[in-house]
């Protein structure tokens, strides 16, 4: 699985370095389709990572089988235990995803999609300011791989990152609200 991901990163780096995806502006039949092209680029980047994340063996990741699988099937999501205020947004998130498609692997895939989309869209928007290949590699090592073990924490980091973007835009009230939401995913946010 890891050889698959390393090969994927090498191919992705080649595409980004040679500017074959994420062009600055895309015109189709004279109409500006830049947002659609960026969305398709994020999908191109995310799908292999989401697939690997959700289809892995459940023994991969110290918390996957023991904590998240238990929370999903034996507790709050499927059996609807009475939720607590402590990290309750994570429980509601699990219930919402379960109503869409009731499998644990789908839950893992949606969680990974949120994490990937948050960071990848930021990297693409900052393409002129940062080296996107380095940013993707750092994301892979520092965010993606640890999220196999600490899923709730990485979801909270992704939501907190959205709050950081509000701070950059000069909207501290919105940022505080998003940071508060992140703390309901995981208290360490």
mmCIF file of C-alpha atoms in Angstrom:
data_model
loop_
_atom_site.group_PDB
_atom_site.id
_atom_site.type_symbol
_atom_site.label_atom_id
_atom_site.label_comp_id
_atom_site.label_asym_id
_atom_site.label_seq_id
_atom_site.Cartn_x
_atom_site.Cartn_y
_atom_site.Cartn_z
ATOM 1 C CA UNK A 1 0.000 0.000 0.000
ATOM 2 C CA UNK A 2 2.788 2.407 0.869
ATOM 3 C CA UNK A 3 4.592 1.719 -2.423
ATOM 4 C CA UNK A 4 1.332 2.590 -4.164
ATOM 5 C CA UNK A 5 1.168 5.900 -2.274
ATOM 6 C CA UNK A 6 4.836 6.741 -2.900
ATOM 7 C CA UNK A 7 4.402 6.040 -6.620
ATOM 8 C CA UNK A 8 1.285 8.181 -6.603
ATOM 9 C CA UNK A 9 3.193 11.070 -5.015
ATOM 10 C CA UNK A 10 5.931 10.786 -7.630
ATOM 11 C CA UNK A 11 3.418 10.945 -10.500
ATOM 12 C CA UNK A 12 1.557 13.802 -8.812
ATOM 13 C CA UNK A 13 4.786 15.729 -8.298
ATOM 14 C CA UNK A 14 5.616 15.355 -11.984
ATOM 15 C CA UNK A 15 2.182 16.655 -13.022
ATOM 16 C CA UNK A 16 2.329 19.639 -10.682
ATOM 17 C CA UNK A 17 5.963 20.498 -11.439
ATOM 18 C CA UNK A 18 5.276 20.526 -15.176
ATOM 19 C CA UNK A 19 2.087 22.535 -14.645
ATOM 20 C CA UNK A 20 -0.103 19.849 -16.221
ATOM 21 C CA UNK A 21 -2.835 20.362 -13.617
ATOM 22 C CA UNK A 22 -4.001 23.389 -11.636
ATOM 23 C CA UNK A 23 -3.474 25.936 -14.402
ATOM 24 C CA UNK A 24 -4.069 29.533 -13.443
ATOM 25 C CA UNK A 25 -6.959 29.975 -15.865
ATOM 26 C CA UNK A 26 -8.985 27.493 -17.887
ATOM 27 C CA UNK A 27 -11.192 28.524 -20.791
ATOM 28 C CA UNK A 28 -13.688 26.111 -22.351
ATOM 29 C CA UNK A 29 -15.607 27.373 -25.378
ATOM 30 C CA UNK A 30 -14.750 30.928 -24.406
ATOM 31 C CA UNK A 31 -16.144 30.544 -20.854
ATOM 32 C CA UNK A 32 -14.023 30.707 -17.727
ATOM 33 C CA UNK A 33 -14.013 27.238 -16.125
ATOM 34 C CA UNK A 34 -11.145 27.779 -13.691
ATOM 35 C CA UNK A 35 -13.140 26.790 -10.576
ATOM 36 C CA UNK A 36 -14.325 23.586 -12.246
ATOM 37 C CA UNK A 37 -10.768 22.769 -13.307
ATOM 38 C CA UNK A 38 -9.463 23.356 -9.776
ATOM 39 C CA UNK A 39 -12.233 21.130 -8.400
ATOM 40 C CA UNK A 40 -11.325 18.382 -10.873
ATOM 41 C CA UNK A 41 -7.659 18.807 -9.964
ATOM 42 C CA UNK A 42 -8.452 18.387 -6.260
ATOM 43 C CA UNK A 43 -10.466 15.278 -7.132
ATOM 44 C CA UNK A 44 -7.548 13.916 -9.182
ATOM 45 C CA UNK A 45 -5.242 14.445 -6.234
ATOM 46 C CA UNK A 46 -7.638 13.182 -3.546
ATOM 47 C CA UNK A 47 -9.238 10.026 -4.941
ATOM 48 C CA UNK A 48 -6.191 7.707 -4.616
ATOM 49 C CA UNK A 49 -5.512 8.965 -1.088
ATOM 50 C CA UNK A 50 -9.159 8.558 -0.047
ATOM 51 C CA UNK A 51 -9.255 5.079 -1.561
ATOM 52 C CA UNK A 52 -6.120 4.005 0.307
ATOM 53 C CA UNK A 53 -7.405 5.556 3.520
ATOM 54 C CA UNK A 54 -10.829 3.921 3.472
ATOM 55 C CA UNK A 55 -9.893 0.499 2.043
ATOM 56 C CA UNK A 56 -6.943 -0.188 4.307
ATOM 57 C CA UNK A 57 -6.952 -3.114 6.681
ATOM 58 C CA UNK A 58 -8.704 -2.061 9.871
ATOM 59 C CA UNK A 59 -5.702 -3.138 11.925
ATOM 60 C CA UNK A 60 -3.701 -0.305 10.297
ATOM 61 C CA UNK A 61 -3.759 2.622 12.675
ATOM 62 C CA UNK A 62 -3.692 2.035 16.408
ATOM 63 C CA UNK A 63 -7.058 3.727 17.010
ATOM 64 C CA UNK A 64 -8.909 2.560 13.894
ATOM 65 C CA UNK A 65 -10.167 -0.800 15.088
ATOM 66 C CA UNK A 66 -10.090 -0.197 18.816
ATOM 67 C CA UNK A 67 -11.580 3.293 19.060
ATOM 68 C CA UNK A 68 -13.215 4.537 15.856
ATOM 69 C CA UNK A 69 -14.680 1.199 14.817
ATOM 70 C CA UNK A 70 -16.057 0.781 18.355
ATOM 71 C CA UNK A 71 -17.489 4.303 18.405
ATOM 72 C CA UNK A 72 -19.073 3.662 15.014
ATOM 73 C CA UNK A 73 -20.574 0.181 15.456
ATOM 74 C CA UNK A 74 -20.733 -0.480 19.181
ATOM 75 C CA UNK A 75 -21.631 2.916 20.498
ATOM 76 C CA UNK A 76 -22.697 6.326 19.442
ATOM 77 C CA UNK A 77 -23.311 6.035 15.699
ATOM 78 C CA UNK A 78 -25.149 2.793 14.951
ATOM 79 C CA UNK A 79 -26.534 2.003 18.407
ATOM 80 C CA UNK A 80 -27.264 5.681 19.160
ATOM 81 C CA UNK A 81 -25.900 5.793 22.672
ATOM 82 C CA UNK A 82 -26.739 9.016 24.438
ATOM 83 C CA UNK A 83 -24.141 11.489 23.245
ATOM 84 C CA UNK A 84 -22.119 13.651 25.562
ATOM 85 C CA UNK A 85 -21.053 17.232 25.115
ATOM 86 C CA UNK A 86 -17.461 15.974 25.040
ATOM 87 C CA UNK A 87 -16.522 15.779 21.339
ATOM 88 C CA UNK A 88 -20.185 15.582 20.379
ATOM 89 C CA UNK A 89 -19.693 17.056 16.900
ATOM 90 C CA UNK A 90 -17.659 13.977 15.985
ATOM 91 C CA UNK A 91 -20.580 11.783 17.080
ATOM 92 C CA UNK A 92 -23.101 13.818 15.072
ATOM 93 C CA UNK A 93 -20.752 13.771 12.101
ATOM 94 C CA UNK A 94 -20.588 9.976 12.327
ATOM 95 C CA UNK A 95 -24.378 9.717 12.511
ATOM 96 C CA UNK A 96 -24.811 12.030 9.534
ATOM 97 C CA UNK A 97 -22.384 10.046 7.393
ATOM 98 C CA UNK A 98 -24.017 6.790 8.539
ATOM 99 C CA UNK A 99 -27.394 8.015 7.256
ATOM 100 C CA UNK A 100 -25.901 8.667 3.812
ATOM 101 C CA UNK A 101 -24.249 5.259 3.466
ATOM 102 C CA UNK A 102 -24.071 2.997 6.544
ATOM 103 C CA UNK A 103 -20.575 1.521 6.424
ATOM 104 C CA UNK A 104 -17.482 2.278 8.448
ATOM 105 C CA UNK A 105 -15.295 2.458 5.347
ATOM 106 C CA UNK A 106 -17.529 5.177 3.874
ATOM 107 C CA UNK A 107 -17.120 7.086 7.134
ATOM 108 C CA UNK A 108 -13.335 6.781 6.795
ATOM 109 C CA UNK A 109 -13.515 7.961 3.176
ATOM 110 C CA UNK A 110 -15.628 11.027 3.980
ATOM 111 C CA UNK A 111 -13.320 11.917 6.864
ATOM 112 C CA UNK A 112 -10.277 11.678 4.595
ATOM 113 C CA UNK A 113 -12.043 13.691 1.867
ATOM 114 C CA UNK A 114 -12.629 16.551 4.309
ATOM 115 C CA UNK A 115 -9.008 16.519 5.433
ATOM 116 C CA UNK A 116 -7.661 16.387 1.856
ATOM 117 C CA UNK A 117 -10.039 18.995 0.433
ATOM 118 C CA UNK A 118 -9.255 21.504 3.172
ATOM 119 C CA UNK A 119 -5.519 21.418 2.695
ATOM 120 C CA UNK A 120 -5.377 20.828 -1.054
ATOM 121 C CA UNK A 121 -7.626 23.778 -1.846
ATOM 122 C CA UNK A 122 -5.364 25.983 0.283
ATOM 123 C CA UNK A 123 -2.232 24.739 -1.499
ATOM 124 C CA UNK A 124 -3.745 25.391 -4.896
ATOM 125 C CA UNK A 125 -4.922 28.896 -3.953
ATOM 126 C CA UNK A 126 -1.393 29.687 -2.709
ATOM 127 C CA UNK A 127 0.386 28.193 -5.699
ATOM 128 C CA UNK A 128 2.376 31.374 -6.419
ATOM 129 C CA UNK A 129 3.469 31.773 -2.798
ATOM 130 C CA UNK A 130 4.458 28.195 -1.924
ATOM 131 C CA UNK A 131 6.083 25.240 -3.598
ATOM 132 C CA UNK A 132 3.049 23.003 -4.121
ATOM 133 C CA UNK A 133 5.075 19.803 -4.532
ATOM 134 C CA UNK A 134 6.794 20.363 -1.185
ATOM 135 C CA UNK A 135 3.456 21.293 0.415
ATOM 136 C CA UNK A 136 1.838 18.071 -0.850
ATOM 137 C CA UNK A 137 4.779 15.988 0.390
ATOM 138 C CA UNK A 138 4.660 17.670 3.806
ATOM 139 C CA UNK A 139 0.896 17.115 3.921
ATOM 140 C CA UNK A 140 1.459 13.446 3.118
ATOM 141 C CA UNK A 141 4.001 12.968 5.895
ATOM 142 C CA UNK A 142 2.674 15.322 8.591
ATOM 143 C CA UNK A 143 -1.114 15.178 8.112
ATOM 144 C CA UNK A 144 -2.233 12.265 5.923
ATOM 145 C CA UNK A 145 -0.201 9.393 7.388
ATOM 146 C CA UNK A 146 -0.776 10.411 11.039
ATOM 147 C CA UNK A 147 -4.519 10.612 10.317
ATOM 148 C CA UNK A 148 -4.485 6.807 10.001
ATOM 149 C CA UNK A 149 -3.983 6.783 13.786
ATOM 150 C CA UNK A 150 -5.504 10.023 15.004
ATOM 151 C CA UNK A 151 -8.518 10.643 12.806
ATOM 152 C CA UNK A 152 -10.487 12.857 15.198
ATOM 153 C CA UNK A 153 -7.469 15.047 15.849
ATOM 154 C CA UNK A 154 -6.769 15.491 12.127
ATOM 155 C CA UNK A 155 -10.415 16.353 11.430
ATOM 156 C CA UNK A 156 -10.147 18.954 14.180
ATOM 157 C CA UNK A 157 -6.899 20.249 12.648
ATOM 158 C CA UNK A 158 -8.596 20.575 9.239
ATOM 159 C CA UNK A 159 -11.506 22.512 10.757
ATOM 160 C CA UNK A 160 -9.086 24.665 12.778
ATOM 161 C CA UNK A 161 -7.219 25.375 9.569
ATOM 162 C CA UNK A 162 -10.436 26.820 8.121
ATOM 163 C CA UNK A 163 -10.565 29.049 11.204
ATOM 164 C CA UNK A 164 -7.010 30.155 10.476
ATOM 165 C CA UNK A 165 -8.105 31.172 6.985
ATOM 166 C CA UNK A 166 -10.814 33.352 8.556
ATOM 167 C CA UNK A 167 -8.145 34.976 10.712
ATOM 168 C CA UNK A 168 -6.122 35.750 7.597
ATOM 169 C CA UNK A 169 -9.187 37.419 6.073
ATOM 170 C CA UNK A 170 -9.550 39.616 9.160
ATOM 171 C CA UNK A 171 -12.653 37.894 10.542
ATOM 172 C CA UNK A 172 -11.722 36.973 14.130
ATOM 173 C CA UNK A 173 -15.312 36.291 15.279
ATOM 174 C CA UNK A 174 -15.835 33.708 12.532
ATOM 175 C CA UNK A 175 -12.425 32.212 13.320
ATOM 176 C CA UNK A 176 -13.297 31.846 17.015
ATOM 177 C CA UNK A 177 -16.574 30.145 16.098
ATOM 178 C CA UNK A 178 -14.770 27.685 13.806
ATOM 179 C CA UNK A 179 -12.125 27.005 16.487
ATOM 180 C CA UNK A 180 -14.936 26.287 18.961
ATOM 181 C CA UNK A 181 -16.508 23.870 16.452
ATOM 182 C CA UNK A 182 -13.157 22.135 16.035
ATOM 183 C CA UNK A 183 -12.941 21.588 19.789
ATOM 184 C CA UNK A 184 -16.200 19.621 19.590
ATOM 185 C CA UNK A 185 -14.532 17.270 17.098
ATOM 186 C CA UNK A 186 -11.564 16.776 19.376
ATOM 187 C CA UNK A 187 -10.886 18.594 22.600
ATOM 188 C CA UNK A 188 -7.221 19.250 21.770
ATOM 189 C CA UNK A 189 -8.158 21.563 18.889
#
